[in-house]
Structures are given as C-alpha cells and as structure tokens.
Amino acid sequence: MTVLTPSAVLVVGSVALDSVETPFGRADDVLGGSGTFFSSSASHFAPVQLVGVVGDDYPVDKLQPLADRGVDLAGLEHATGTSFRWRGRYRHDLNSAETLETHLGVFSNFRPKIPEQFKNAPFVFLANIDPRLQLQVLEQVNKPRLVACDTMNFWIESRRPELVELLGHVDLITLNDGEARQLTERNNLVQAARWIMERGPRYVLIKKGEHGAFMFTPSSIFFAPAFPLESVFDPTGAGDSFAGGFIGYLAATGDLSERSMRRAVVVGSAMGSFAVEKFSNARLLEITRADIEARVQEIAQLVAFDAKLEE
Ligand code: AMP
C-alpha cells in the first residue's frame, strides 16, 4: 500500500471575532474568520500553516484546539489594538449573510509576513481578506503547485482593481453565486465563470449555498449538491470550510487530475455541511474521519443514478 504524505497548506486569512444572529439564536464574539474556518476544515486532511493577525483583546487560548489539530500558528501576529470583528445576520434565507458591521481593527495595518518555514508550501489558499494583502503574500512564496483565492462583496466593492489584478496570479478562485455576478456583472453563471477564466484562473468554483456548487475547468463543468440537512443552525463559515475541505483533500492526495478535483468538490461540500450544524467552528472540531467519509458517501448517493436510458 502506498502511504501518502500530505503536502502543507498555507492559508492567509482573517482570524476574527464574529457576532451572528440567525433565526435559531445568536452568538457574540465567537471564534470566526476566513482563516479560522478554513484551517479547522483543512486540518482534517493536511498540515495547515495559518498566517493572520489578532489584536490584544483576542482570546488566543480558544485557538488551542486548532494547534492541537496540527495547525501551525507561528505566522499568527499578535498586534496592539482591537481584533477584526464581523457582525452578521441571516434571516430565513440562510443562503446569504447580511453584514451589519465590519470592524477591521488590527487588519487595517496588517502586512502579512510569511515565516521562512512556510514559504515552500505547495498549496496556498488566500482566504477572504483585502486583495492587496493577498497579492503581498504571493510576492513572498516560492512557486506553489496550486494557488487558490476567495473573496466577498466587501472587497469586490472597495478593491475591484486589485482583485482583478489578483486573478492574473491565481490558479483557482472560490466565490458564491452572488459574488460571481457582482464581480463579473454577468447574470449567467457560465458566462461569469468564463469572464473570470479569461482573467487568469484555470478553475472557478461557484458555490450556491444549499443548492450546491459548480466547478468550471477549461474543458468541463462539474456539479456537486449540498448535503440536504434537516436543520441548518448557522451558515457562517460554510464557504471557507468548503474551501478547506477542497484544498485539504488535494494536498492530502497530491493529485490534481480532474477525477481527484471532482472528488475534492464533494469533500468541500461535506465540510461545508458540517460547518453549519453548530455556531462558530464547534462542529468542525468534533467530527471524525469516519463522519467525513460517511457524509461523502451520502452525497454520492444523492446523485447516483443509472444514465443508460431504456430502449
Ligand atoms: P463564509 O465562509 O463566507 O461564511 O465566511 C465567514 C467569515 O468571513 C466570518 O467568520 C467572518 O469573520 C469573515 N469575514 C466577514 N467579512 C470579512 C471581510 N471583509 N474580510 C475578511 N473576512 C471577513
């Protein structure tokens, strides 16, 4: 049997305190941020190196479970000032968050510094942060095998030129359908994906919340459903957890064939479904490999059918 050694995944993203209201309750100042959700998810598959910044008000002991899971926190800067905070609300449409407040805090002056021992990571994920910072990260790393990025409406509105510049430097982008339409000014998602691919990325992953996700490649389109949960508790972090499962799985196998990437999309979908079962990253930290494998099987069953039509 061949034993695969997973490649390291470098992630640069927000490490936040989130306050979230959903129809099922609210949570204040809980662990959040794109970097945190991504790491919680990807660490089930590969060693993760997290780069970000927290202020002196951050409950760093709450990050210990991540360190226990093998997330290397050497690149987490402790700055003077207040931590990044995001306040959001979900109404009955759990697919889209309404941002009530974004407090950048120590993020305003953050310049990512990639520790020497992280610079050769074969897989790099530029999680949702200011595109100018995402570009600064790419200046510091040594020829990764795969560079992927994420973004959101906040940056599409405020940093569009830098975001379009970033597209020229990444292999893959993940974004949700609303963000894809906003970025490309195309309503049709196939056209939106093509618009993005013309600017750089070979792969475009468009997530549609409870309606699944598309992966566009230069020669194909793949679709994976979301797992139909009976109750969604808090959708925050689903996108980053999806990306963590997707990239983490690719780093674990080292296989970038289309077959493997399709499986990675389903792993991403499974991880997104776990993220929303509890507030913050609580559920992601308690699941086991067996839980993940079972959910991937359930998703496969959802779309398994015999495509041969009877005469
Ligand atoms: P998602 O996976 O898309 O639900 O991402 C949710 C996470 O994104 C939350 O934990 C927030 O802390 C974080 N977030 C929200 N707004 C921003 C922003 N403008 N920049 C970076 N991270 C953000």
GROMACS .gro file of C-alpha atoms and ligand atoms in nm:
model
  334
    1MET     CA    1   0.000   0.000   0.000
    2THR     CA    2   0.133   0.346  -0.082
    3VAL     CA    3   0.124   0.580   0.214
    4LEU     CA    4   0.069   0.936   0.100
    5THR     CA    5   0.238   1.220   0.284
    6PRO     CA    6   0.005   1.517   0.270
    7SER     CA    7   0.155   1.844   0.143
    8ALA     CA    8   0.140   2.154   0.359
    9VAL     CA    9  -0.133   2.410   0.302
   10LEU     CA   10  -0.052   2.774   0.369
   11VAL     CA   11  -0.358   2.989   0.443
   12VAL     CA   12  -0.366   3.362   0.492
   13GLY     CA   13  -0.697   3.497   0.613
   14SER     CA   14  -0.897   3.671   0.881
   15VAL     CA   15  -0.890   3.548   1.239
   16ALA     CA   16  -1.198   3.716   1.374
   17LEU     CA   17  -1.448   3.755   1.649
   18ASP     CA   18  -1.791   3.704   1.497
   19SER     CA   19  -2.129   3.806   1.630
   20VAL     CA   20  -2.401   3.624   1.446
   21GLU     CA   21  -2.781   3.630   1.455
   22THR     CA   22  -2.978   3.351   1.292
   23PRO     CA   23  -3.346   3.258   1.324
   24PHE     CA   24  -3.229   2.998   1.579
   25GLY     CA   25  -3.032   3.213   1.815
   26ARG     CA   26  -2.735   3.440   1.846
   27ALA     CA   27  -2.370   3.417   1.940
   28ASP     CA   28  -2.147   3.708   2.037
   29ASP     CA   29  -1.773   3.740   1.990
   30VAL     CA   30  -1.721   3.378   1.895
   31LEU     CA   31  -1.422   3.243   1.707
   32GLY     CA   32  -1.456   3.321   1.339
   33GLY     CA   33  -1.276   3.447   1.033
   34SER     CA   34  -1.198   3.302   0.695
   35GLY     CA   35  -0.856   3.175   0.808
   36THR     CA   36  -1.001   3.009   1.116
   37PHE     CA   37  -1.281   2.822   0.937
   38PHE     CA   38  -1.050   2.718   0.655
   39SER     CA   39  -0.789   2.583   0.899
   40SER     CA   40  -1.047   2.400   1.111
   41SER     CA   41  -1.166   2.220   0.799
   42ALA     CA   42  -0.840   2.162   0.608
   43SER     CA   43  -0.662   2.027   0.918
   44HIS     CA   44  -0.869   1.708   0.884
   45PHE     CA   45  -0.665   1.630   0.572
   46ALA     CA   46  -0.326   1.805   0.570
   47PRO     CA   47  -0.088   2.009   0.786
   48VAL     CA   48  -0.202   2.372   0.785
   49GLN     CA   49   0.011   2.685   0.827
   50LEU     CA   50  -0.201   2.983   0.928
   51VAL     CA   51  -0.096   3.345   0.874
   52GLY     CA   52  -0.311   3.625   1.013
   53VAL     CA   53  -0.332   3.885   1.285
   54VAL     CA   54  -0.516   3.922   1.613
   55GLY     CA   55  -0.539   4.216   1.850
   56ASP     CA   56  -0.455   4.218   2.219
   57ASP     CA   57  -0.823   4.153   2.303
   58TYR     CA   58  -0.823   3.812   2.129
   59PRO     CA   59  -0.889   3.502   2.342
   60VAL     CA   60  -0.589   3.320   2.197
   61ASP     CA   61  -0.645   3.020   2.423
   62LYS     CA   62  -0.954   2.947   2.210
   63LEU     CA   63  -0.716   2.876   1.919
   64GLN     CA   64  -0.550   2.594   2.114
   65PRO     CA   65  -0.784   2.327   1.967
   66LEU     CA   66  -0.655   2.430   1.623
   67ALA     CA   67  -0.294   2.394   1.736
   68ASP     CA   68  -0.387   2.055   1.883
   69ARG     CA   69  -0.514   1.954   1.540
   70GLY     CA   70  -0.176   2.037   1.386
   71VAL     CA   71  -0.242   2.392   1.267
   72ASP     CA   72   0.091   2.576   1.286
   73LEU     CA   73   0.022   2.919   1.439
   74ALA     CA   74   0.380   3.053   1.400
   75GLY     CA   75   0.251   3.302   1.141
   76LEU     CA   76  -0.019   3.447   1.363
   77GLU     CA   77   0.084   3.801   1.450
   78HIS     CA   78  -0.020   3.950   1.783
   79ALA     CA   79  -0.064   4.323   1.727
   80THR     CA   80  -0.157   4.607   1.956
   81GLY     CA   81  -0.517   4.715   1.903
   82THR     CA   82  -0.857   4.555   1.859
   83SER     CA   83  -0.916   4.234   1.666
   84PHE     CA   84  -1.105   4.209   1.339
   85ARG     CA   85  -1.477   4.180   1.414
   86TRP     CA   86  -1.763   4.087   1.187
   87ARG     CA   87  -2.130   4.112   1.278
   88GLY     CA   88  -2.381   3.947   1.053
   89ARG     CA   89  -2.741   3.835   1.037
   90TYR     CA   90  -2.918   3.561   0.849
   91ARG     CA   91  -3.291   3.583   0.803
   92HIS     CA   92  -3.498   3.291   0.683
   93ASP     CA   93  -3.298   3.277   0.363
   94LEU     CA   94  -2.995   3.115   0.519
   95ASN     CA   95  -2.804   3.136   0.192
   96SER     CA   96  -2.698   3.497   0.223
   97ALA     CA   97  -2.549   3.682   0.515
   98GLU     CA   98  -2.634   4.043   0.576
   99THR     CA   99  -2.324   4.219   0.706
  100LEU     CA  100  -2.422   4.453   0.988
  101GLU     CA  101  -2.072   4.566   1.079
  102THR     CA  102  -1.714   4.507   0.968
  103HIS     CA  103  -1.455   4.636   1.212
  104LEU     CA  104  -1.109   4.598   1.058
  105GLY     CA  105  -0.913   4.683   1.376
  106VAL     CA  106  -0.558   4.545   1.355
  107PHE     CA  107  -0.631   4.436   0.999
  108SER     CA  108  -0.602   4.799   0.884
  109ASN     CA  109  -0.225   4.800   0.933
  110PHE     CA  110  -0.160   4.432   0.874
  111ARG     CA  111   0.119   4.336   0.633
  112PRO     CA  112   0.135   3.957   0.607
  113LYS     CA  113   0.482   3.824   0.683
  114ILE     CA  114   0.521   3.465   0.570
  115PRO     CA  115   0.759   3.280   0.804
  116GLU     CA  116   1.060   3.132   0.624
  117GLN     CA  117   0.946   2.774   0.702
  118PHE     CA  118   0.606   2.839   0.533
  119LYS     CA  119   0.739   2.982   0.205
  120ASN     CA  120   0.765   2.649   0.023
  121ALA     CA  121   0.410   2.530   0.095
  122PRO     CA  122   0.290   2.355  -0.224
  123PHE     CA  123  -0.072   2.464  -0.167
  124VAL     CA  124  -0.164   2.823  -0.089
  125PHE     CA  125  -0.510   2.950  -0.003
  126LEU     CA  126  -0.562   3.325   0.003
  127ALA     CA  127  -0.875   3.331   0.215
  128ASN     CA  128  -1.113   3.624   0.214
  129ILE     CA  129  -0.908   3.933   0.306
  130ASP     CA  130  -0.805   4.257   0.136
  131PRO     CA  131  -0.683   4.166  -0.217
  132ARG     CA  132  -0.380   4.393  -0.165
  133LEU     CA  133  -0.273   4.162   0.119
  134GLN     CA  134  -0.345   3.856  -0.094
  135LEU     CA  135  -0.106   3.999  -0.358
  136GLN     CA  136   0.161   4.066  -0.093
  137VAL     CA  137   0.151   3.700   0.009
  138LEU     CA  138   0.220   3.586  -0.346
  139GLU     CA  139   0.532   3.804  -0.357
  140GLN     CA  140   0.673   3.604  -0.065
  141VAL     CA  141   0.607   3.240  -0.157
  142ASN     CA  142   0.819   3.008  -0.375
  143LYS     CA  143   0.630   2.867  -0.674
  144PRO     CA  144   0.341   2.679  -0.508
  145ARG     CA  145   0.177   2.395  -0.705
  146LEU     CA  146  -0.167   2.548  -0.660
  147VAL     CA  147  -0.271   2.895  -0.555
  148ALA     CA  148  -0.638   2.949  -0.477
  149CYS     CA  149  -0.822   3.256  -0.351
  150ASP     CA  150  -1.159   3.357  -0.214
  151THR     CA  151  -1.323   3.697  -0.182
  152MET     CA  152  -1.653   3.866  -0.090
  153ASN     CA  153  -1.878   4.160  -0.175
  154PHE     CA  154  -1.696   4.391   0.070
  155TRP     CA  155  -1.373   4.364  -0.135
  156ILE     CA  156  -1.545   4.350  -0.475
  157GLU     CA  157  -1.691   4.690  -0.392
  158SER     CA  158  -1.390   4.851  -0.229
  159ARG     CA  159  -1.088   4.691  -0.405
  160ARG     CA  160  -1.205   4.585  -0.750
  161PRO     CA  161  -0.886   4.678  -0.949
  162GLU     CA  162  -0.662   4.492  -0.703
  163LEU     CA  163  -0.896   4.192  -0.709
  164VAL     CA  164  -0.889   4.179  -1.089
  165GLU     CA  165  -0.508   4.204  -1.073
  166LEU     CA  166  -0.504   3.912  -0.827
  167LEU     CA  167  -0.700   3.697  -1.074
  168GLY     CA  168  -0.396   3.707  -1.303
  169HIS     CA  169  -0.187   3.535  -1.032
  170VAL     CA  170  -0.409   3.252  -0.907
  171ASP     CA  171  -0.493   2.907  -1.044
  172LEU     CA  172  -0.833   2.882  -0.880
  173ILE     CA  173  -1.097   3.105  -0.722
  174THR     CA  174  -1.388   3.012  -0.498
  175LEU     CA  175  -1.679   3.251  -0.463
  176ASN     CA  176  -2.053   3.232  -0.420
  177ASP     CA  177  -2.302   3.294  -0.698
  178GLY     CA  178  -2.390   3.646  -0.582
  179GLU     CA  179  -2.024   3.742  -0.565
  180ALA     CA  180  -1.957   3.592  -0.910
  181ARG     CA  181  -2.240   3.801  -1.056
  182GLN     CA  182  -2.124   4.114  -0.875
  183LEU     CA  183  -1.761   4.074  -0.981
  184THR     CA  184  -1.830   3.995  -1.345
  185GLU     CA  185  -2.150   4.193  -1.398
  186ARG     CA  186  -2.287   3.881  -1.571
  187ASN     CA  187  -2.609   3.720  -1.452
  188ASN     CA  188  -2.544   3.389  -1.620
  189LEU     CA  189  -2.302   3.181  -1.413
  190VAL     CA  190  -2.145   3.004  -1.712
  191GLN     CA  191  -2.066   3.343  -1.863
  192ALA     CA  192  -1.946   3.470  -1.525
  193ALA     CA  193  -1.707   3.174  -1.493
  194ARG     CA  194  -1.577   3.236  -1.844
  195TRP     CA  195  -1.524   3.607  -1.765
  196ILE     CA  196  -1.313   3.508  -1.464
  197MET     CA  197  -1.115   3.242  -1.652
  198GLU     CA  198  -1.026   3.496  -1.921
  199ARG     CA  199  -0.851   3.695  -1.649
  200GLY     CA  200  -0.636   3.413  -1.512
  201PRO     CA  201  -0.774   3.123  -1.305
  202ARG     CA  202  -0.797   2.783  -1.474
  203TYR     CA  203  -1.056   2.669  -1.224
  204VAL     CA  204  -1.358   2.857  -1.093
  205LEU     CA  205  -1.566   2.717  -0.808
  206ILE     CA  206  -1.903   2.885  -0.773
  207LYS     CA  207  -2.091   2.796  -0.455
  208LYS     CA  208  -2.468   2.823  -0.438
  209GLY     CA  209  -2.528   2.764  -0.067
  210GLU     CA  210  -2.788   2.493  -0.012
  211HIS     CA  211  -2.811   2.450  -0.390
  212GLY     CA  212  -2.463   2.301  -0.428
  213ALA     CA  213  -2.152   2.410  -0.613
  214PHE     CA  214  -2.014   2.419  -0.967
  215MET     CA  215  -1.655   2.365  -1.070
  216PHE     CA  216  -1.565   2.512  -1.406
  217THR     CA  217  -1.243   2.390  -1.572
  218PRO     CA  218  -1.116   2.482  -1.920
  219SER     CA  219  -1.289   2.174  -2.065
  220SER     CA  220  -1.570   2.073  -1.830
  221ILE     CA  221  -1.834   2.170  -1.578
  222PHE     CA  222  -1.892   1.960  -1.266
  223PHE     CA  223  -2.172   2.000  -1.015
  224ALA     CA  224  -2.194   1.869  -0.659
  225PRO     CA  225  -2.506   1.906  -0.447
  226ALA     CA  226  -2.501   2.041  -0.095
  227PHE     CA  227  -2.595   1.785   0.168
  228PRO     CA  228  -2.966   1.840   0.249
  229LEU     CA  229  -2.953   1.896   0.625
  230GLU     CA  230  -3.274   1.889   0.822
  231SER     CA  231  -3.166   2.188   1.025
  232VAL     CA  232  -2.906   2.447   0.943
  233PHE     CA  233  -2.801   2.627   1.255
  234ASP     CA  234  -2.551   2.895   1.147
  235PRO     CA  235  -2.430   2.926   0.786
  236THR     CA  236  -2.125   3.136   0.880
  237GLY     CA  237  -1.804   2.977   0.761
  238ALA     CA  238  -1.962   2.730   0.518
  239GLY     CA  239  -1.770   2.878   0.226
  240ASP     CA  240  -1.433   2.871   0.400
  241SER     CA  241  -1.495   2.521   0.530
  242PHE     CA  242  -1.585   2.413   0.177
  243ALA     CA  243  -1.255   2.558   0.054
  244GLY     CA  244  -1.068   2.391   0.343
  245GLY     CA  245  -1.209   2.051   0.252
  246PHE     CA  246  -1.141   2.103  -0.118
  247ILE     CA  247  -0.779   2.225  -0.087
  248GLY     CA  248  -0.703   2.000   0.211
  249TYR     CA  249  -0.811   1.693   0.016
  250LEU     CA  250  -0.600   1.791  -0.286
  251ALA     CA  251  -0.300   1.849  -0.059
  252ALA     CA  252  -0.355   1.510   0.103
  253THR     CA  253  -0.358   1.322  -0.226
  254GLY     CA  254  -0.126   1.547  -0.428
  255ASP     CA  255  -0.342   1.454  -0.726
  256LEU     CA  256  -0.465   1.744  -0.940
  257SER     CA  257  -0.633   1.531  -1.205
  258GLU     CA  258  -0.993   1.616  -1.292
  259ARG     CA  259  -1.112   1.295  -1.124
  260SER     CA  260  -0.945   1.397  -0.798
  261MET     CA  261  -1.066   1.757  -0.822
  262ARG     CA  262  -1.424   1.637  -0.865
  263ARG     CA  263  -1.389   1.429  -0.550
  264ALA     CA  264  -1.240   1.731  -0.376
  265VAL     CA  265  -1.551   1.935  -0.459
  266VAL     CA  266  -1.764   1.672  -0.287
  267VAL     CA  267  -1.532   1.670   0.015
  268GLY     CA  268  -1.569   2.050   0.022
  269SER     CA  269  -1.946   2.017   0.011
  270ALA     CA  270  -1.933   1.769   0.302
  271MET     CA  271  -1.716   2.001   0.513
  272GLY     CA  272  -1.943   2.300   0.441
  273SER     CA  273  -2.238   2.095   0.563
  274PHE     CA  274  -2.066   2.017   0.895
  275ALA     CA  275  -1.973   2.383   0.949
  276VAL     CA  276  -2.336   2.494   0.956
  277GLU     CA  277  -2.454   2.240   1.212
  278LYS     CA  278  -2.330   2.447   1.508
  279PHE     CA  279  -2.219   2.803   1.581
  280SER     CA  280  -1.859   2.902   1.506
  281ASN     CA  281  -1.618   2.616   1.426
  282ALA     CA  282  -1.753   2.390   1.704
  283ARG     CA  283  -1.880   2.111   1.481
  284LEU     CA  284  -1.572   2.112   1.259
  285LEU     CA  285  -1.358   2.046   1.563
  286GLU     CA  286  -1.557   1.748   1.686
  287ILE     CA  287  -1.610   1.546   1.368
  288THR     CA  288  -1.400   1.241   1.285
  289ARG     CA  289  -1.263   1.094   0.965
  290ALA     CA  290  -1.547   0.839   0.977
  291ASP     CA  291  -1.808   1.119   0.991
  292ILE     CA  292  -1.649   1.283   0.686
  293GLU     CA  293  -1.634   0.959   0.489
  294ALA     CA  294  -1.997   0.880   0.571
  295ARG     CA  295  -2.113   1.220   0.453
  296VAL     CA  296  -1.917   1.198   0.129
  297GLN     CA  297  -2.090   0.864   0.066
  298GLU     CA  298  -2.429   1.018   0.137
  299ILE     CA  299  -2.362   1.297  -0.112
  300ALA     CA  300  -2.252   1.042  -0.371
  301GLN     CA  301  -2.581   0.855  -0.315
  302LEU     CA  302  -2.780   1.173  -0.369
  303VAL     CA  303  -2.674   1.194  -0.732
  304ALA     CA  304  -2.612   0.827  -0.815
  305PHE     CA  305  -2.835   0.710  -1.096
  306ASP     CA  306  -2.818   0.487  -1.400
  307ALA     CA  307  -2.772   0.714  -1.701
  308LYS     CA  308  -2.848   0.444  -1.957
  309LEU     CA  309  -3.193   0.514  -2.100
  310GLU     CA  310  -3.417   0.215  -2.169
  311GLU     CA  311  -3.496   0.149  -2.538
  312AMP     P1  312  -1.812   3.248   0.491
  312AMP     O1  313  -1.738   3.118   0.483
  312AMP     O2  314  -1.820   3.314   0.357
  312AMP     O3  315  -1.943   3.236   0.563
  312AMP     O4  316  -1.717   3.347   0.578
  312AMP     C1  317  -1.750   3.389   0.706
  312AMP     C2  318  -1.631   3.451   0.776
  312AMP     O5  319  -1.578   3.560   0.700
  312AMP     C3  320  -1.671   3.508   0.910
  312AMP     O6  321  -1.618   3.427   1.012
  312AMP     C4  322  -1.613   3.650   0.912
  312AMP     O7  323  -1.535   3.676   1.027
  312AMP     C5  324  -1.528   3.657   0.788
  312AMP     N1  325  -1.539   3.788   0.721
  312AMP     C6  326  -1.652   3.863   0.706
  312AMP     N2  327  -1.624   3.977   0.639
  312AMP     C7  328  -1.491   3.974   0.610
  312AMP     C8  329  -1.402   4.062   0.541
  312AMP     N3  330  -1.445   4.178   0.487
  312AMP     N4  331  -1.272   4.025   0.529
  312AMP     C9  332  -1.228   3.909   0.583
  312AMP     N5  333  -1.306   3.822   0.649
  312AMP    C10  334  -1.437   3.852   0.663
   0.00000   0.00000   0.00000
